């Protein structure tokens, strides 16, 4: 309605302008609804204007202020990758330019930005991080038609809801090449995610070159074999007999850090302790509790082989962390701390002596003492410690940040104690879980199921906390554990589109979030971009709406896929849906079922010919 009124107003009062707009072919854009703004994550405020800015090969980027030129370089990187355009960068104002301004008189908070597009120019202002995000929004606003890039006039004011918006990737279970990491970092940047938590060590593999301990990469980075199937599917386990593994050199890790930093992403390394460290003990058995010989396991789980808490272990860990800190400038270093069975410590004379000498109550307090000692070392080096929520057990180290994964309780307890918290509860943020309830329709996945809408609707600020306590919730993170993820294709399938939902959890306020508008308006554009960029993703279930036809007792089924230009093939007799099935063109009128339940089966085939899983809905 507003659009009609404003068009009418223009017609009456500004006929000259209207003619101009028609002549410049811009009415199509001017008529877009707010929903046509498909930026993920959804911005704080969007005000559509009139007119269209056209980007040509001759458009200049004007870089104004500190580091603006670097952001301009990144704009060109993304523009080139997507559209094959590289624009000239200069420092003097030219007409018809894209101005990236980090020197604006109006100071915005970190990561906030204003993006103003008119028919004549594009201006993005904010701090360096904000302008970078303004650029990311701009990239998502660009429409390409016949080698011409255009952007409809709009003013966007935007800022994040949370300072920490993270994604964890476990490379300990399966190794992923730097090229794949960079691909993920590019998508994270476009979604305004700013923390890459790199889970670099686990029982099944150590992935970072440490100069002082070369056996970590010659021995601990490799396993002989991996189980097939899910954890409980084959007992005893069946092994594939394939050696696998790998590691990052320090130069490669530095390259990832730099690449991420250019994209406003901090890389937080995780070095697990005192558990999840079996691979280390294979190379350096003297750091264990005398329970060897050890072997890099070909299966996952909570293993009982943990570090001995004696001096040689601290010497090793401090040496390792010293090299880690030299590679990773991150304020935070993650030290794991999760899933540590204590039975080896119960039987270890060294551990028992430490409990006595330090007047500790039990092995839990010994773990707390262990973590406390590492925290002191990190703090002395100007870094802060993050650990999984088990670090609360036996007493929390004074400055520690808690990553809450076993639900929200750890995070709630830590916030009440005045500690910073990152929320990544399993039920909402473990994207290693299957994406549909019927696991038979999904690739092998770990744990329960976690569909897109559940990720999307998560609110990381628990109602159990007061507003003051909620300030300790720094943000949110999704975790990608990879024991069942061995290929880039599967990794991307598990990540996307759930990581797009994560982006709105981290950036957009709950009041501004809306799953319906996300899935119907913004998601299809995101998936189209994934497809044209050659990234794999899971094609989501369509929206299936069933209506009763009162007169006949029959039903109509409306199927709306969330992919642009997607085709739907369906059956309603319970038989397999493939491309020999009925092509959906308009709502289906069901036959007379006389009260019996029909089963709709369907697949979605995208514009790029990707085929979804077969989905099934009972029509009662
Ligand atoms: C974890 O999932 N063990 C942190």
Tab-separated table of C-alpha atoms in Angstrom, residues 332 375 385 391-392 395-402 410-422 465 469-474:
chain	number	residue	atom	x	y	z
A	332	UNK	CA	41.760	-15.784	23.005
A	375	UNK	CA	45.555	-19.752	32.290
A	385	UNK	CA	41.736	-18.565	27.978
A	391	UNK	CA	36.233	-26.045	33.018
A	392	UNK	CA	33.571	-24.952	35.515
A	395	UNK	CA	36.230	-24.253	40.114
A	396	UNK	CA	36.597	-21.819	37.239
A	397	UNK	CA	39.910	-20.067	36.525
A	398	UNK	CA	39.742	-16.349	37.357
A	399	UNK	CA	39.677	-14.841	33.843
A	400	UNK	CA	38.389	-17.760	31.815
A	401	UNK	CA	35.710	-17.488	29.143
A	402	UNK	CA	33.308	-20.420	28.971
A	410	UNK	CA	27.344	-23.930	31.845
A	411	UNK	CA	26.989	-20.551	30.185
A	412	UNK	CA	24.301	-19.450	32.619
A	413	UNK	CA	26.403	-20.483	35.626
A	414	UNK	CA	29.499	-18.781	34.246
A	415	UNK	CA	27.635	-15.529	33.470
A	416	UNK	CA	26.242	-15.511	37.012
A	417	UNK	CA	29.836	-15.761	38.247
A	418	UNK	CA	30.747	-12.758	36.098
A	419	UNK	CA	32.602	-14.699	33.398
A	420	UNK	CA	32.317	-14.142	29.695
A	421	UNK	CA	30.388	-16.763	27.774
A	422	UNK	CA	30.014	-17.971	24.225
A	465	UNK	CA	19.818	-14.311	33.233
A	469	UNK	CA	24.186	-10.920	33.580
A	470	UNK	CA	23.266	-11.189	29.902
A	471	UNK	CA	26.054	-8.715	29.147
A	472	UNK	CA	28.495	-11.567	29.749
A	473	UNK	CA	27.115	-13.416	26.742
A	474	UNK	CA	29.679	-12.317	24.181
